[in-house]
Amino acid sequence: MDFTQLLQNMTNGVAKGSCYALVAVGYTMVYGVLQLINFAHSDVYMLGAYFAYWPAKWMGYLPDEKGGRAQDVPLALVGLFVVGSMAACAAVGALIERAAYRPLRHSGRLAPLITAIGVSLLLEYGGQMVFGTEPRLFPTFVEAQSYDVAGVKFANTSIIIVVTAAVLMGALTLFVNHTRQGRALRAVSHSFNNARLMGINVNATITMTFMLGSSLAAVGGILVAMDQPTITPLMGLRMGLKAFVAAVLGGIGSIPGAALGGLLLGVSESVVAYWSTTYSEAVAFLILIGVLLVRPAGILGSSAREKV
Amino acid sequence: MAEPLLIVEKVDVYYGAVQALRGVSLQVHEGEVVTLIGCNGAGKTTTLNTICGLLRPRLGRVLYQGNDISRRPAHELVRQGLVMAPEGRGIFPNLTVAENMDLGAFTRSDKAGIAADLERGYALFPRLRERINQKAGTLSGGEQQMLAIARALMARPRLLLLDEPSLGLAPLLVKTIFETIDRINGEGVSILLVEQNANAALKHSRRAYVLQSGEICQEGSSEALRDDPAVRAAYLGGQ
């Protein structure tokens, strides 16, 4: 057995899992507040990639036709693309909630679920109409480099992915646990009416939840796009499935659970890929089913009953 | 007498097709403690929920400080000092005692005032201070009830709605809760009190209303109601 290769796969898995985690928190936060699986969430992730792609293209920062390396983009500009995409996705997330879910707030749980699938399809096929069906080469933004530590290669994009995801998840955790709005979010996830009695505007808090999740998904979209580096309007399909599973695995409603679930899924996929790339996802999902058979509420689901 | 702080005027409330309140009218004057007694399911909590904005009346209106508030959302009314302490289960079990208290002051931004009120709340219920970093869900029933009241006070209420503050508590604790109600009222807060413990509630209030099947069937001074044979038979165990 080639332990170096196995280790290599695991480090790749951590990067992959970090991206799952960034998208999974969006599922888990919305579920924590509304008990709704927001199927459109992974398409907001897709939009996140496109919202960074278009300005880069307009400003001439795309790789050349032959797929050569990107022109060097100033770091400040990359930051601007990322923040711009986060803001745009936050707006889309808020719009989806306002237009598609809020009118159905009192219609039981099935109607909003079906609407969510509808919004997802709308974004996927609407995206194909507007963006075109062909995959587009995403600007790499940073020059690819890798560092060799005892035979294991650390690509700089992987490092960027892991660090960015860790910083954002950490910031989110601080926000939820130690700010006034974060407390409001946790109050709303427990009970709308009791939150109202505290003077909390429940609708505004729900909007904020969608905006937070959507902006993190945007960053996930950009990170994955930089790594791939192609994007398509259907790129949310796979990610949606993985991130949703990660959220359930970690315990839906729990933010640390989403992070843990994402990392576990990413690593187990990559480790299985050491033996067989063909079956990597199948085996990874088998592991998940095994975990859920033992702990149906997810890893951090029932022991830490705290939602959001 | 000045215009009442709260006027509930011929209010009808429905849950779907089921009518829960029929033409309910009541008033609370500035500085008063008013009790609403009645059996389980008579509509007491529904009345409070309608006043605080969680439910909307189909007919009739609710006036607070002279303004019609029957269409105002609950979270706006909190800012105007109309605050409800829900029955003990209404605390946030997944948050700590301190976080629950902070949420009580959600509408306020005067840091010094909040700190002072926090101190006052913990002085009122020293037990809460001992449990300050504990998840509220791990508190005993009595402590949760104290937290619900202390948290409501954090919003600086002008009119406090108290839903069953003594529900399920040991007699000694019931006494403490009612003494606290007296103290809060002594500080100038008007109180509308819903209670199953009619005896204690009537002792600690000036006026009272009796609610039966969604209608006010009797009203008067608490003293008079305590002596009323019908009320005694129905709500005071016939003693």
PDB file of N, CA, C and O in Angstrom, chain A residues 177-178 180-181 183-184 186-202 305-307, chain B residues 52 54 74-75 78-79 83-84 86 89-95 99-100 102-104 106-108 135 151:
ATOM      1  N   ASN A 177     -23.116  32.644  17.476  1.00  0.00           N
ATOM      2  CA  ASN A 177     -23.062  32.431  18.922  1.00  0.00           C
ATOM      3  C   ASN A 177     -22.832  33.693  19.728  1.00  0.00           C
ATOM      4  O   ASN A 177     -23.130  33.724  20.911  1.00  0.00           O
ATOM      5  N   HIS A 178     -22.280  34.730  19.117  1.00  0.00           N
ATOM      6  CA  HIS A 178     -21.851  35.857  19.943  1.00  0.00           C
ATOM      7  C   HIS A 178     -22.337  37.219  19.487  1.00  0.00           C
ATOM      8  O   HIS A 178     -21.838  38.231  19.942  1.00  0.00           O
ATOM      9  N   ARG A 180     -25.826  39.827  18.480  1.00  0.00           N
ATOM     10  CA  ARG A 180     -27.240  40.047  18.737  1.00  0.00           C
ATOM     11  C   ARG A 180     -28.086  39.381  17.640  1.00  0.00           C
ATOM     12  O   ARG A 180     -29.058  38.683  17.921  1.00  0.00           O
ATOM     13  N   GLN A 181     -27.702  39.601  16.388  1.00  0.00           N
ATOM     14  CA  GLN A 181     -28.452  39.001  15.287  1.00  0.00           C
ATOM     15  C   GLN A 181     -28.331  37.483  15.296  1.00  0.00           C
ATOM     16  O   GLN A 181     -29.250  36.769  14.905  1.00  0.00           O
ATOM     17  N   ARG A 183     -28.025  35.638  17.977  1.00  0.00           N
ATOM     18  CA  ARG A 183     -28.944  35.160  19.000  1.00  0.00           C
ATOM     19  C   ARG A 183     -30.368  35.163  18.469  1.00  0.00           C
ATOM     20  O   ARG A 183     -31.139  34.238  18.721  1.00  0.00           O
ATOM     21  N   ALA A 184     -30.701  36.213  17.707  1.00  0.00           N
ATOM     22  CA  ALA A 184     -32.039  36.291  17.121  1.00  0.00           C
ATOM     23  C   ALA A 184     -32.267  35.089  16.207  1.00  0.00           C
ATOM     24  O   ALA A 184     -33.333  34.465  16.226  1.00  0.00           O
ATOM     25  N   ARG A 186     -30.909  32.132  16.404  1.00  0.00           N
ATOM     26  CA  ARG A 186     -31.130  30.914  17.189  1.00  0.00           C
ATOM     27  C   ARG A 186     -32.498  30.926  17.845  1.00  0.00           C
ATOM     28  O   ARG A 186     -33.144  29.881  17.972  1.00  0.00           O
ATOM     29  N   ALA A 187     -32.945  32.119  18.253  1.00  0.00           N
ATOM     30  CA  ALA A 187     -34.280  32.220  18.850  1.00  0.00           C
ATOM     31  C   ALA A 187     -35.348  31.850  17.828  1.00  0.00           C
ATOM     32  O   ALA A 187     -36.268  31.087  18.117  1.00  0.00           O
ATOM     33  N   VAL A 188     -35.213  32.397  16.618  1.00  0.00           N
ATOM     34  CA  VAL A 188     -36.197  32.119  15.571  1.00  0.00           C
ATOM     35  C   VAL A 188     -36.203  30.635  15.222  1.00  0.00           C
ATOM     36  O   VAL A 188     -37.251  30.044  14.956  1.00  0.00           O
ATOM     37  N   SER A 189     -35.029  30.000  15.237  1.00  0.00           N
ATOM     38  CA  SER A 189     -34.982  28.583  14.881  1.00  0.00           C
ATOM     39  C   SER A 189     -35.678  27.749  15.951  1.00  0.00           C
ATOM     40  O   SER A 189     -36.095  26.640  15.686  1.00  0.00           O
ATOM     41  N   HIS A 190     -35.815  28.286  17.140  1.00  0.00           N
ATOM     42  CA  HIS A 190     -36.548  27.534  18.161  1.00  0.00           C
ATOM     43  C   HIS A 190     -38.043  27.770  18.079  1.00  0.00           C
ATOM     44  O   HIS A 190     -38.827  26.838  18.116  1.00  0.00           O
ATOM     45  N   SER A 191     -38.457  29.008  17.964  1.00  0.00           N
ATOM     46  CA  SER A 191     -39.891  29.286  17.917  1.00  0.00           C
ATOM     47  C   SER A 191     -40.133  30.689  17.355  1.00  0.00           C
ATOM     48  O   SER A 191     -39.612  31.668  17.879  1.00  0.00           O
ATOM     49  N   PHE A 192     -40.914  30.763  16.297  1.00  0.00           N
ATOM     50  CA  PHE A 192     -41.235  32.061  15.703  1.00  0.00           C
ATOM     51  C   PHE A 192     -41.922  32.968  16.719  1.00  0.00           C
ATOM     52  O   PHE A 192     -41.552  34.118  16.898  1.00  0.00           O
ATOM     53  N   ASN A 193     -42.969  32.431  17.376  1.00  0.00           N
ATOM     54  CA  ASN A 193     -43.766  33.279  18.253  1.00  0.00           C
ATOM     55  C   ASN A 193     -42.974  33.775  19.453  1.00  0.00           C
ATOM     56  O   ASN A 193     -43.063  34.944  19.821  1.00  0.00           O
ATOM     57  N   ASN A 194     -42.193  32.884  20.062  1.00  0.00           N
ATOM     58  CA  ASN A 194     -41.409  33.341  21.205  1.00  0.00           C
ATOM     59  C   ASN A 194     -40.373  34.368  20.774  1.00  0.00           C
ATOM     60  O   ASN A 194     -40.055  35.293  21.519  1.00  0.00           O
ATOM     61  N   ALA A 195     -39.836  34.216  19.573  1.00  0.00           N
ATOM     62  CA  ALA A 195     -38.887  35.203  19.060  1.00  0.00           C
ATOM     63  C   ALA A 195     -39.588  36.545  18.875  1.00  0.00           C
ATOM     64  O   ALA A 195     -39.059  37.597  19.227  1.00  0.00           O
ATOM     65  N   ARG A 196     -40.824  36.508  18.351  1.00  0.00           N
ATOM     66  CA  ARG A 196     -41.582  37.760  18.151  1.00  0.00           C
ATOM     67  C   ARG A 196     -41.785  38.478  19.472  1.00  0.00           C
ATOM     68  O   ARG A 196     -41.705  39.706  19.550  1.00  0.00           O
ATOM     69  N   LEU A 197     -42.045  37.698  20.519  1.00  0.00           N
ATOM     70  CA  LEU A 197     -42.292  38.302  21.833  1.00  0.00           C
ATOM     71  C   LEU A 197     -41.051  39.003  22.371  1.00  0.00           C
ATOM     72  O   LEU A 197     -41.140  39.802  23.302  1.00  0.00           O
ATOM     73  N   MET A 198     -39.875  38.683  21.814  1.00  0.00           N
ATOM     74  CA  MET A 198     -38.647  39.374  22.216  1.00  0.00           C
ATOM     75  C   MET A 198     -38.458  40.655  21.401  1.00  0.00           C
ATOM     76  O   MET A 198     -37.481  41.374  21.579  1.00  0.00           O
ATOM     77  N   GLY A 199     -39.358  40.896  20.448  1.00  0.00           N
ATOM     78  CA  GLY A 199     -39.203  42.048  19.579  1.00  0.00           C
ATOM     79  C   GLY A 199     -38.381  41.739  18.342  1.00  0.00           C
ATOM     80  O   GLY A 199     -37.934  42.648  17.643  1.00  0.00           O
ATOM     81  N   ILE A 200     -38.186  40.445  18.070  1.00  0.00           N
ATOM     82  CA  ILE A 200     -37.395  40.064  16.899  1.00  0.00           C
ATOM     83  C   ILE A 200     -38.294  40.032  15.668  1.00  0.00           C
ATOM     84  O   ILE A 200     -39.381  39.455  15.704  1.00  0.00           O
ATOM     85  N   ASN A 201     -37.846  40.659  14.602  1.00  0.00           N
ATOM     86  CA  ASN A 201     -38.570  40.617  13.338  1.00  0.00           C
ATOM     87  C   ASN A 201     -38.240  39.289  12.651  1.00  0.00           C
ATOM     88  O   ASN A 201     -37.154  39.107  12.108  1.00  0.00           O
ATOM     89  N   VAL A 202     -39.186  38.361  12.722  1.00  0.00           N
ATOM     90  CA  VAL A 202     -38.921  36.999  12.255  1.00  0.00           C
ATOM     91  C   VAL A 202     -38.636  36.967  10.745  1.00  0.00           C
ATOM     92  O   VAL A 202     -37.701  36.314  10.295  1.00  0.00           O
ATOM     93  N   ARG A 305     -28.491  18.889  20.645  1.00  0.00           N
ATOM     94  CA  ARG A 305     -29.779  19.117  20.016  1.00  0.00           C
ATOM     95  C   ARG A 305     -29.934  20.540  19.505  1.00  0.00           C
ATOM     96  O   ARG A 305     -30.936  20.877  18.882  1.00  0.00           O
ATOM     97  N   GLU A 306     -28.946  21.354  19.751  1.00  0.00           N
ATOM     98  CA  GLU A 306     -29.039  22.763  19.400  1.00  0.00           C
ATOM     99  C   GLU A 306     -29.165  22.944  17.895  1.00  0.00           C
ATOM    100  O   GLU A 306     -28.357  22.443  17.142  1.00  0.00           O
ATOM    101  N   LYS A 307     -30.188  23.683  17.498  1.00  0.00           N
ATOM    102  CA  LYS A 307     -30.372  23.947  16.083  1.00  0.00           C
ATOM    103  C   LYS A 307     -29.729  25.279  15.722  1.00  0.00           C
ATOM    104  O   LYS A 307     -29.821  26.226  16.476  1.00  0.00           O
TER     105      LYS A 307
ATOM    106  N   CYS B  52     -51.081  40.894  22.450  1.00  0.00           N
ATOM    107  CA  CYS B  52     -49.665  41.141  22.179  1.00  0.00           C
ATOM    108  C   CYS B  52     -49.330  41.036  20.687  1.00  0.00           C
ATOM    109  O   CYS B  52     -48.180  41.227  20.301  1.00  0.00           O
ATOM    110  N   LEU B  54     -49.759  38.384  18.489  1.00  0.00           N
ATOM    111  CA  LEU B  54     -49.483  37.097  17.850  1.00  0.00           C
ATOM    112  C   LEU B  54     -50.699  36.586  17.088  1.00  0.00           C
ATOM    113  O   LEU B  54     -50.582  35.833  16.130  1.00  0.00           O
ATOM    114  N   ALA B  74     -46.365  41.636  16.537  1.00  0.00           N
ATOM    115  CA  ALA B  74     -45.931  41.540  17.931  1.00  0.00           C
ATOM    116  C   ALA B  74     -44.573  42.200  18.158  1.00  0.00           C
ATOM    117  O   ALA B  74     -44.357  42.876  19.159  1.00  0.00           O
ATOM    118  N   HIS B  75     -43.643  42.017  17.205  1.00  0.00           N
ATOM    119  CA  HIS B  75     -42.289  42.500  17.474  1.00  0.00           C
ATOM    120  C   HIS B  75     -42.215  44.017  17.536  1.00  0.00           C
ATOM    121  O   HIS B  75     -41.318  44.575  18.175  1.00  0.00           O
ATOM    122  N   VAL B  78     -43.460  45.239  21.200  1.00  0.00           N
ATOM    123  CA  VAL B  78     -42.475  45.103  22.274  1.00  0.00           C
ATOM    124  C   VAL B  78     -41.739  46.427  22.454  1.00  0.00           C
ATOM    125  O   VAL B  78     -41.461  46.865  23.564  1.00  0.00           O
ATOM    126  N   ARG B  79     -41.434  47.080  21.333  1.00  0.00           N
ATOM    127  CA  ARG B  79     -40.733  48.364  21.393  1.00  0.00           C
ATOM    128  C   ARG B  79     -41.545  49.438  22.087  1.00  0.00           C
ATOM    129  O   ARG B  79     -41.008  50.417  22.589  1.00  0.00           O
ATOM    130  N   VAL B  83     -45.349  43.963  26.550  1.00  0.00           N
ATOM    131  CA  VAL B  83     -44.477  42.791  26.606  1.00  0.00           C
ATOM    132  C   VAL B  83     -45.202  41.619  27.244  1.00  0.00           C
ATOM    133  O   VAL B  83     -45.899  41.787  28.243  1.00  0.00           O
ATOM    134  N   MET B  84     -45.031  40.439  26.658  1.00  0.00           N
ATOM    135  CA  MET B  84     -45.680  39.263  27.223  1.00  0.00           C
ATOM    136  C   MET B  84     -44.620  38.292  27.736  1.00  0.00           C
ATOM    137  O   MET B  84     -43.620  38.044  27.071  1.00  0.00           O
ATOM    138  N   PRO B  86     -44.448  34.625  28.213  1.00  0.00           N
ATOM    139  CA  PRO B  86     -45.241  33.429  27.945  1.00  0.00           C
ATOM    140  C   PRO B  86     -45.088  32.447  29.089  1.00  0.00           C
ATOM    141  O   PRO B  86     -44.152  32.537  29.887  1.00  0.00           O
ATOM    142  N   ARG B  89     -42.732  27.409  29.387  1.00  0.00           N
ATOM    143  CA  ARG B  89     -42.111  26.703  28.259  1.00  0.00           C
ATOM    144  C   ARG B  89     -41.681  27.677  27.166  1.00  0.00           C
ATOM    145  O   ARG B  89     -41.062  27.266  26.202  1.00  0.00           O
ATOM    146  N   GLY B  90     -42.028  28.931  27.310  1.00  0.00           N
ATOM    147  CA  GLY B  90     -41.727  29.906  26.273  1.00  0.00           C
ATOM    148  C   GLY B  90     -40.296  30.425  26.296  1.00  0.00           C
ATOM    149  O   GLY B  90     -39.931  31.279  25.501  1.00  0.00           O
ATOM    150  N   ILE B  91     -39.456  29.911  27.195  1.00  0.00           N
ATOM    151  CA  ILE B  91     -38.054  30.318  27.168  1.00  0.00           C
ATOM    152  C   ILE B  91     -37.348  29.559  26.048  1.00  0.00           C
ATOM    153  O   ILE B  91     -37.896  28.635  25.466  1.00  0.00           O
ATOM    154  N   PHE B  92     -36.132  29.990  25.717  1.00  0.00           N
ATOM    155  CA  PHE B  92     -35.389  29.300  24.663  1.00  0.00           C
ATOM    156  C   PHE B  92     -34.471  28.263  25.308  1.00  0.00           C
ATOM    157  O   PHE B  92     -33.426  28.608  25.851  1.00  0.00           O
ATOM    158  N   PRO B  93     -34.866  26.989  25.240  1.00  0.00           N
ATOM    159  CA  PRO B  93     -34.126  25.956  25.989  1.00  0.00           C
ATOM    160  C   PRO B  93     -32.713  25.745  25.470  1.00  0.00           C
ATOM    161  O   PRO B  93     -31.834  25.323  26.210  1.00  0.00           O
ATOM    162  N   ASN B  94     -32.496  26.060  24.180  1.00  0.00           N
ATOM    163  CA  ASN B  94     -31.179  25.811  23.584  1.00  0.00           C
ATOM    164  C   ASN B  94     -30.206  26.965  23.835  1.00  0.00           C
ATOM    165  O   ASN B  94     -29.045  26.888  23.452  1.00  0.00           O
ATOM    166  N   LEU B  95     -30.685  28.037  24.479  1.00  0.00           N
ATOM    167  CA  LEU B  95     -29.799  29.159  24.807  1.00  0.00           C
ATOM    168  C   LEU B  95     -29.558  29.188  26.318  1.00  0.00           C
ATOM    169  O   LEU B  95     -30.358  28.671  27.094  1.00  0.00           O
ATOM    170  N   GLU B  99     -28.116  34.323  27.722  1.00  0.00           N
ATOM    171  CA  GLU B  99     -28.545  34.637  26.355  1.00  0.00           C
ATOM    172  C   GLU B  99     -30.038  34.923  26.297  1.00  0.00           C
ATOM    173  O   GLU B  99     -30.493  35.801  25.559  1.00  0.00           O
ATOM    174  N   ASN B 100     -30.820  34.172  27.079  1.00  0.00           N
ATOM    175  CA  ASN B 100     -32.247  34.448  27.165  1.00  0.00           C
ATOM    176  C   ASN B 100     -32.490  35.865  27.683  1.00  0.00           C
ATOM    177  O   ASN B 100     -33.325  36.600  27.145  1.00  0.00           O
ATOM    178  N   ASP B 102     -30.444  38.407  27.525  1.00  0.00           N
ATOM    179  CA  ASP B 102     -30.028  39.366  26.483  1.00  0.00           C
ATOM    180  C   ASP B 102     -31.118  39.520  25.425  1.00  0.00           C
ATOM    181  O   ASP B 102     -31.369  40.622  24.931  1.00  0.00           O
ATOM    182  N   LEU B 103     -31.756  38.402  25.068  1.00  0.00           N
ATOM    183  CA  LEU B 103     -32.812  38.476  24.064  1.00  0.00           C
ATOM    184  C   LEU B 103     -33.984  39.303  24.572  1.00  0.00           C
ATOM    185  O   LEU B 103     -34.665  39.961  23.798  1.00  0.00           O
ATOM    186  N   GLY B 104     -34.212  39.256  25.890  1.00  0.00           N
ATOM    187  CA  GLY B 104     -35.284  40.065  26.457  1.00  0.00           C
ATOM    188  C   GLY B 104     -35.074  41.537  26.161  1.00  0.00           C
ATOM    189  O   GLY B 104     -36.014  42.298  25.985  1.00  0.00           O
ATOM    190  N   PHE B 106     -33.684  42.674  23.489  1.00  0.00           N
ATOM    191  CA  PHE B 106     -33.338  42.734  22.068  1.00  0.00           C
ATOM    192  C   PHE B 106     -33.648  44.079  21.426  1.00  0.00           C
ATOM    193  O   PHE B 106     -32.906  44.571  20.586  1.00  0.00           O
ATOM    194  N   THR B 107     -34.741  44.708  21.866  1.00  0.00           N
ATOM    195  CA  THR B 107     -35.155  45.948  21.216  1.00  0.00           C
ATOM    196  C   THR B 107     -34.392  47.167  21.735  1.00  0.00           C
ATOM    197  O   THR B 107     -34.568  48.262  21.234  1.00  0.00           O
ATOM    198  N   ARG B 108     -33.573  46.964  22.772  1.00  0.00           N
ATOM    199  CA  ARG B 108     -32.924  48.125  23.399  1.00  0.00           C
ATOM    200  C   ARG B 108     -31.461  48.233  23.006  1.00  0.00           C
ATOM    201  O   ARG B 108     -30.811  47.243  22.686  1.00  0.00           O
ATOM    202  N   LYS B 135     -27.739  26.052  30.041  1.00  0.00           N
ATOM    203  CA  LYS B 135     -28.799  26.068  29.030  1.00  0.00           C
ATOM    204  C   LYS B 135     -30.143  26.144  29.746  1.00  0.00           C
ATOM    205  O   LYS B 135     -30.377  25.416  30.715  1.00  0.00           O
ATOM    206  N   ARG B 151     -36.922  37.780  31.996  1.00  0.00           N
ATOM    207  CA  ARG B 151     -36.586  38.126  30.623  1.00  0.00           C
ATOM    208  C   ARG B 151     -37.553  39.185  30.091  1.00  0.00           C
ATOM    209  O   ARG B 151     -37.149  40.125  29.396  1.00  0.00           O
TER     210      ARG B 151
END
